[in-house]
Amino acid sequence: MITSTSDLLNIRQQHLPLIEARLGREEAAGEHQILVCAGTGCSSSGSHGLREELKKQVEAHQLQEKVKIIKTGCFGFCKLGPIAVVYPEGIFYCRVRKEDAAALVKGLASSQVITRLLYRDPATGHLPRRMEEIHFFQAQHRIALRNCGLINPEDINEYIARDGYQALAEALTRRPEEIIAAISASGLRGRGGAGFPTGRKWELTAAAPSRPRYVVCNADEGDPGAFMDRSILEGDPHSVLEGMAIAGYAIGAKQGYVYVRAEYPIAVDRLERAIRQACRAGLLGDNILGTGFSFNIEIRLGAGAFVCGEETALLRSIEGRRGEPRPRPPYPAQAGLWGKPTVVNNVETLANVPVIIRKGAEWYASFGTKGSKGTKVFSLAGSINNTGLIEVPMGTTLREIIFGIGGGIPGGKKFKAVQTGGPSGGCLPEEMLDTPVDYEALTEAGSIMGSGGLIVMDESDCMVDIARFYLEFSQDESCGRCTPCRVGTKRLLEILKRITSGEGSMGDLKLLEDLSHDVKEASLCGLGQTAPNPILSTLRYFRHEYEAHVRDKYCPAGVCRNLTQRPVLH
Amino acid sequence: MLDKYSRLDKVVKVYGRQPGQLIRILHQAQEIFGYLPPEVQAYLAARLNIPLAEIAGVVSFYSLFNSEPKGKYTISVCLGTACYVKGSQEIFQAFKNEMDLDDDDTTPDRLFTLRSTRCMGACGLAPVVAINDDIYGQVKAGDVAGILSRYQAKELADDHEYQRPVEHPATAPPPH
C-alpha cells in the first residue's frame, strides 16, 4: 500500500535498476533481460509461444537467476514481429521464431550476436544492432509512447520506476486551477482528431455548476487504419489511468470511465489488471496518497458501433442505451454523463498529461508548430514498407513520415495518395506531401488530422473505389437518427457505385459534390458531417480518375472490374 | 456446469442494480448462451425491470449482439481500409466459396459463422482474419482452405468432449 509520496519514491528506487539496465545507464552484473513484444501484432505472429520457449530454455540452462524474460507492449515495428530485445546490450532482434529461442539463450553467456535475426536496412544492407541505430526509431520522439516496448504493462512497479504516478502525486500538492493552467499552457489539443484545446475543455467542465462530475476516456478507436490507442492501452495502461486521475483532480470528479471497444480483448484485459493493481497500491480509490482526494475508474465495453466514438453517442452507450448522438450544445462539459458535467478525452490525449505535469508546460510546448504543440502518434498502414506505429513532433512533413520513417512504397510502385483521418478524412496526392502534420495545415489541404491513421496508396489503388469503400463504411455505420446522414450517405454510395460500374454520367460528378455539401451541413453529428470528406478530397485531387470512369468507361488502376478495357484513342 | 439461467442470475445479481450496466449484462448473457434469443431478452427485461422494447432496441443497435445462434468459431474477416487495399475482399470471397456462406451466415453444423468485421487495429499485419480470439496476419486467399481444415481437424479430435448446440439451446426460462 502506497500512502505517501515517499512510499512511491521508495518503490521507484527499488525497481529502478531493472529499467536503468534497459536504458543502458547501469551495469547489470552479468544479468540479462529479454523483452518480448506482447502487443496484438506480435501476439498474432507468435510471440506468446516464443516467450514460453525462452522461459523453457532459461530453465534448461539453469539461468533463472541471471536471465529474465519480460513481456512488453508494442515497439511499433509491427511489420517485423515478433520482436525481442536483449538488455543490457540493447540488441534488437526481429522476426524471432520459437525455434530461435535456444540459440538466443545460449548466445547470452558468450555475448554472441545472432546476425540472422538482426534487422537489415533495405536501403543500405547494413545490419544495425541496437534500436537507436535504426532510422525508424531514430527519427521519432516518443512522449505518449514513452513506455511502450520498454516496460511490462502488467507490472505497476515498472511503471512507477519510470516516474509513474509521480505527476499525480505532484498534482495533488497543487491547486486544481494550476493544473488546468499548465495543461492550457502546454498547448495540448484533443488527439481524437478534432483538436479542441484540452485545458479549455477541463476549464469549462470545472466551471459547470452541478455535481458530481465525471472523467471519460474515449477508447472506442473505430477509424479503420488507426491503432495507436490500442497500442497505448496494451503497452502502457497506467499512463492513461494516471492522466484520468489528474483530470479528475483538476475538474473535481471522483469517478472515471474508460469506454473501450470490445474488439480489443488484450487492451481490456491489461486495463482491468492495471486498475486492480492501482487500487491495491492505493493510487486509485479513496484518499489517494493521504491527500483526501478519491478517484475510481471503471471500464465500460462498447459493442461494435462506430458512431459510439462520437462523444454524445459514447455517453449514451455508457448509460447502457442505444449509442445515438444528440445535438450539441449542451456540450458534455455542461451536461454529459447522466446529465452531469463530463470531460471526454481520447486515450492519447490522456497519456500525454502526466508528462506535461512532470516536465512542465513549456517543455511540452517546445515541440511542434505554432498552433499544434507536442507530438502525435501515427499508425502507418497500406502500401508502405514499415507498417507500424510512430510518434513524431507536430510539423513533421508527410513526406518524411512516409518516405523517411515509413521506408517508402514496397515493390517499386509509385506513390498515389495518403489517406489521413479515416472515414472523416481525405486523400492527399503527391504534390501535398510537404504538408506539415498539424491540425490547421491538414484541414487546409482538404483532409484532417483525425485520430492519426495514415494509409498509403499506390498506383494500383483506384481513388473512386476508395471513396466508395469509405462511403460504404459510413453508410453502414450511420446510426439512422438523422435523415441527411441516413439517406444522404445511401444516395452518395449509389452514385459512386454507378460510377465504378461504368454507368455514371458527368452530371453525377456535380450531383456528388452538391449532395456531399448538403450532407455535411445538415447532419446531426460528426459522422454525417464528415462522411462526404473522402469524396470531396478525391474529387479535388483525382478528378481525372472520376472522369476516366465516367467518360472513357475506364478504370486507370484496373480495380473496377467492368472498366478494364483501355479506351481507344482517336 | 451450472444451468445457464442460474449463471445469468449471478450476472444480474452483480450488475443488475448498477445504473448503465445493461450492455455489460448483455455481453455476459451472450457469453453464456452464445447468442441473445428473444426468451433471454424477455427474461432479462423481467429481472432488470426494463421494458423489453428497450432491451431489444439495444441488442439490435450494436453489431456485436446476435439474436441468431452462431457457430462455435466465428470467422471475422477484416474489411478495414488497410486490409481492403491489400486485398481482403478476395480473402472474404475465398471463405464464402470454401464454406458456401454469405456474410453473417452460419454453417448447418454450427461449426463456423462467417462475418466481415470493422478494423481490428492490427493493420501492421494486413490483411487480417480473426477466428474467435486468434488473429491471423498477412493472410492470402490460398491460405483459407488450410486455416479451415485446422479447425475442422481440431473438431474431430474434440468431438467426444464437445456437445454441438442443439436446435433450441435456450431451454425454457424458469418462472419468475
XYZ file of C-alpha atoms in Angstrom, chain A residues 247-565:
319
model
C -8.037 15.219 -14.905
C -10.370 14.102 -12.110
C -8.495 16.171 -9.554
C -8.388 19.195 -11.868
C -12.131 19.251 -12.543
C -13.375 17.954 -9.198
C -14.532 14.478 -10.287
C -14.465 11.323 -8.192
C -15.367 8.829 -10.872
C -13.912 7.972 -14.263
C -14.940 5.588 -17.010
C -12.904 4.079 -19.826
C -15.090 3.220 -22.789
C -13.240 0.516 -24.768
C -14.136 -1.364 -27.908
C -14.976 -4.980 -27.179
C -12.884 -5.827 -30.270
C -9.732 -5.096 -28.223
C -9.616 -8.039 -25.775
C -5.901 -7.701 -24.898
C -6.320 -3.982 -24.173
C -9.363 -4.645 -21.965
C -7.504 -7.332 -20.047
C -4.462 -5.106 -19.402
C -6.643 -2.185 -18.362
C -8.536 -4.354 -15.890
C -5.261 -5.586 -14.428
C -3.861 -2.057 -14.248
C -6.951 -0.753 -12.436
C -6.785 -3.640 -9.934
C -3.082 -3.034 -9.266
C -3.508 0.723 -8.896
C -6.400 0.227 -6.448
C -4.405 -2.289 -4.441
C -1.438 0.084 -4.331
C -3.715 2.907 -3.160
C -3.060 5.032 -6.251
C -6.730 4.830 -7.184
C -9.645 4.618 -4.756
C -10.206 6.562 -1.557
C -7.849 9.092 -0.030
C -5.062 8.777 -2.603
C -1.567 9.319 -1.085
C -3.203 10.602 2.080
C -4.386 13.799 0.392
C -8.112 13.245 0.828
C -8.650 13.041 -2.949
C -10.622 9.982 -4.069
C -10.933 8.707 -7.610
C -12.270 5.438 -9.028
C -12.171 4.136 -12.579
C -14.483 1.617 -14.210
C -14.368 0.026 -17.650
C -17.354 0.066 -19.958
C -17.334 -2.040 -23.115
C -18.563 -0.969 -26.489
C -20.449 -3.438 -28.625
C -19.491 -2.700 -32.182
C -20.880 0.652 -33.233
C -18.554 3.144 -34.930
C -20.780 6.084 -34.038
C -20.024 5.472 -30.333
C -16.694 7.227 -30.842
C -18.736 10.432 -31.138
C -18.836 11.812 -27.609
C -22.573 12.250 -27.140
C -23.240 8.766 -28.552
C -20.480 7.337 -26.364
C -22.023 8.825 -23.231
C -25.391 7.262 -24.068
C -23.689 3.947 -24.610
C -22.023 4.157 -21.170
C -25.502 4.693 -19.744
C -26.436 1.344 -21.298
C -28.582 2.725 -24.098
C -28.506 2.786 -27.904
C -25.489 4.849 -28.913
C -27.271 7.586 -30.795
C -25.767 11.068 -30.832
C -27.665 14.169 -29.765
C -27.279 17.766 -30.880
C -24.631 19.910 -29.185
C -24.820 22.282 -27.292
C -25.153 21.444 -24.494
C -21.621 20.058 -24.672
C -20.634 17.230 -22.307
C -18.707 19.834 -20.301
C -22.091 21.276 -19.271
C -24.327 18.198 -19.468
C -22.675 14.857 -20.187
C -22.965 11.522 -18.455
C -26.336 11.273 -16.683
C -26.722 14.964 -17.454
C -23.700 15.920 -15.341
C -20.568 17.860 -16.420
C -18.172 15.433 -18.085
C -14.728 15.643 -19.610
C -14.324 13.274 -22.562
C -10.682 12.815 -23.602
C -9.053 10.426 -26.015
C -6.511 7.796 -24.872
C -3.502 9.504 -26.434
C -4.505 12.906 -25.013
C -4.594 11.437 -21.504
C -1.275 9.584 -21.944
C 0.401 12.981 -22.542
C -0.985 14.550 -19.344
C 1.367 13.020 -16.723
C 4.464 14.018 -18.737
C 3.226 17.595 -19.098
C 2.682 17.876 -15.345
C 6.061 16.316 -14.579
C 8.228 18.095 -17.136
C 6.298 21.328 -17.409
C 4.088 23.014 -19.972
C 6.988 24.929 -21.501
C 8.929 21.773 -22.199
C 5.934 20.237 -23.977
C 5.188 23.401 -25.927
C 8.774 23.447 -27.209
C 7.799 20.651 -29.625
C 5.516 21.166 -32.601
C 4.220 24.132 -34.558
C 2.615 27.426 -33.660
C -0.922 26.059 -33.401
C -0.231 22.376 -32.747
C 2.105 21.648 -29.847
C 3.797 18.427 -28.802
C 3.962 15.163 -30.676
C 1.449 12.980 -32.481
C 1.274 9.209 -32.778
C 0.521 7.878 -36.249
C -0.170 4.384 -37.425
C 1.299 3.569 -40.819
C -0.552 1.064 -42.936
C -1.393 0.185 -46.501
C 1.196 0.303 -49.246
C 4.236 1.193 -47.148
C 7.394 -0.713 -46.234
C 7.468 -0.098 -42.488
C 3.933 -0.669 -41.278
C 3.643 0.144 -37.626
C 3.352 2.860 -35.057
C 5.390 6.043 -34.826
C 5.418 9.226 -32.767
C 6.818 12.423 -34.254
C 6.798 16.126 -33.356
C 3.903 18.035 -34.887
C 5.053 19.804 -38.007
C 6.951 16.830 -39.416
C 6.090 16.588 -43.115
C 4.048 13.762 -44.594
C 6.986 13.099 -46.922
C 9.375 12.478 -44.020
C 6.810 10.186 -42.352
C 6.071 8.136 -45.466
C 9.418 8.069 -47.267
C 11.788 8.641 -44.333
C 10.436 6.733 -41.366
C 7.994 4.607 -43.316
C 10.612 3.498 -45.808
C 8.548 4.328 -48.891
C 6.427 2.146 -51.123
C 7.134 -1.571 -51.484
C 7.674 -3.337 -54.791
C 8.937 -0.264 -56.632
C 5.398 1.009 -57.115
C 4.555 4.643 -57.470
C 3.009 6.625 -54.613
C -0.502 7.849 -55.363
C -2.155 9.154 -52.202
C -2.107 9.158 -48.443
C -5.386 8.907 -46.589
C -5.479 10.637 -43.210
C -8.241 10.769 -40.646
C -10.180 7.650 -41.637
C -13.757 7.900 -42.943
C -13.894 11.546 -41.796
C -10.687 12.497 -43.559
C -9.378 12.815 -47.072
C -6.790 11.635 -49.556
C -3.783 13.826 -50.325
C -1.762 13.457 -53.532
C 1.994 13.593 -54.142
C 2.099 17.387 -54.522
C 0.772 17.793 -50.957
C 3.443 15.597 -49.351
C 5.339 18.586 -47.984
C 2.356 19.485 -45.812
C 3.442 19.530 -42.162
C 1.220 17.495 -39.863
C -0.668 19.997 -37.816
C -4.409 20.433 -37.340
C -4.816 23.520 -39.492
C -2.404 22.604 -42.284
C -4.101 19.259 -42.867
C -7.575 20.803 -42.813
C -6.460 23.399 -45.315
C -5.085 20.684 -47.584
C -8.541 19.118 -47.652
C -8.053 16.354 -45.123
C -7.997 16.292 -41.319
C -5.583 15.265 -38.591
C -8.118 12.747 -37.312
C -7.004 10.141 -34.859
C -3.734 9.501 -36.682
C -4.253 6.617 -39.071
C -2.176 7.114 -42.223
C -2.971 4.767 -45.067
C -0.679 4.914 -48.061
C -1.989 4.077 -51.510
C -0.048 3.350 -54.680
C -0.760 3.289 -58.391
C -2.730 0.048 -58.089
C -5.408 1.712 -55.936
C -8.405 3.363 -57.585
C -9.409 6.583 -55.825
C -13.049 6.338 -56.864
C -13.156 2.841 -55.428
C -11.541 4.113 -52.207
C -14.210 6.830 -51.920
C -16.848 4.131 -52.471
C -15.208 1.994 -49.797
C -15.405 4.799 -47.221
C -18.982 5.666 -48.104
C -19.963 2.030 -47.730
C -18.446 2.158 -44.262
C -20.126 5.430 -43.237
C -23.474 4.383 -44.667
C -23.276 1.083 -42.826
C -22.282 2.762 -39.558
C -24.752 5.652 -39.792
C -26.988 5.280 -36.757
C -30.064 6.387 -38.670
C -31.177 9.056 -36.275
C -30.974 11.951 -38.732
C -32.202 11.911 -42.324
C -29.338 13.788 -44.019
C -26.860 11.159 -42.926
C -29.139 8.103 -43.112
C -30.451 8.832 -46.602
C -27.660 11.095 -47.854
C -24.850 8.564 -47.398
C -27.044 5.944 -49.072
C -27.561 8.140 -52.152
C -23.891 9.126 -52.293
C -22.982 5.451 -52.219
C -25.446 4.671 -55.012
C -23.897 7.345 -57.233
C -20.389 6.049 -56.536
C -21.490 2.509 -57.319
C -22.925 3.769 -60.598
C -19.625 5.399 -61.470
C -17.469 2.395 -60.534
C -19.680 0.040 -62.531
C -19.406 2.229 -65.629
C -22.903 3.701 -65.575
C -22.016 7.166 -64.337
C -22.609 10.414 -66.203
C -20.828 13.770 -65.995
C -23.920 15.095 -64.216
C -23.222 12.601 -61.450
C -19.989 14.386 -60.536
C -21.855 17.638 -59.981
C -24.558 15.791 -58.039
C -21.920 14.085 -55.870
C -20.383 17.413 -54.998
C -23.691 19.164 -54.229
C -25.067 16.303 -52.178
C -21.776 16.000 -50.272
C -22.074 19.614 -49.149
C -25.719 19.104 -48.141
C -24.908 16.058 -46.030
C -22.005 17.901 -44.382
C -24.115 20.901 -43.481
C -27.302 19.182 -42.368
C -26.145 16.144 -40.399
C -26.599 15.897 -36.660
C -23.183 14.642 -35.576
C -19.582 14.344 -36.669
C -20.170 11.079 -38.509
C -22.524 12.612 -41.071
C -20.787 15.982 -41.088
C -17.524 14.376 -42.214
C -18.717 11.291 -44.136
C -18.529 13.076 -47.537
C -14.901 14.192 -46.982
C -13.355 11.218 -48.796
C -15.493 12.093 -51.840
C -14.708 15.802 -51.795
C -10.967 15.298 -51.406
C -10.743 12.678 -54.157
C -12.836 14.899 -56.435
C -10.471 17.755 -55.675
C -7.216 15.918 -56.343
C -8.159 12.951 -58.503
C -10.959 14.316 -60.634
C -9.296 12.850 -63.734
C -9.920 9.376 -62.323
C -13.623 10.107 -61.918
C -13.717 11.493 -65.436
C -11.990 8.412 -66.824
C -14.630 6.224 -65.170
C -17.483 8.336 -66.478
C -16.310 9.483 -69.903
C -13.989 6.703 -71.063
C -15.619 3.906 -69.053
C -12.100 3.043 -67.947
C -10.530 2.495 -64.517
C -6.856 3.569 -64.772
C -5.832 1.449 -61.775
C -7.586 -1.627 -63.107
C -9.583 -2.109 -59.914
C -13.172 -1.586 -61.088
C -13.999 -4.870 -62.707
C -16.202 -3.748 -65.597
C -13.866 -0.977 -66.642
C -10.583 -2.610 -67.543
C -10.832 -2.051 -71.318
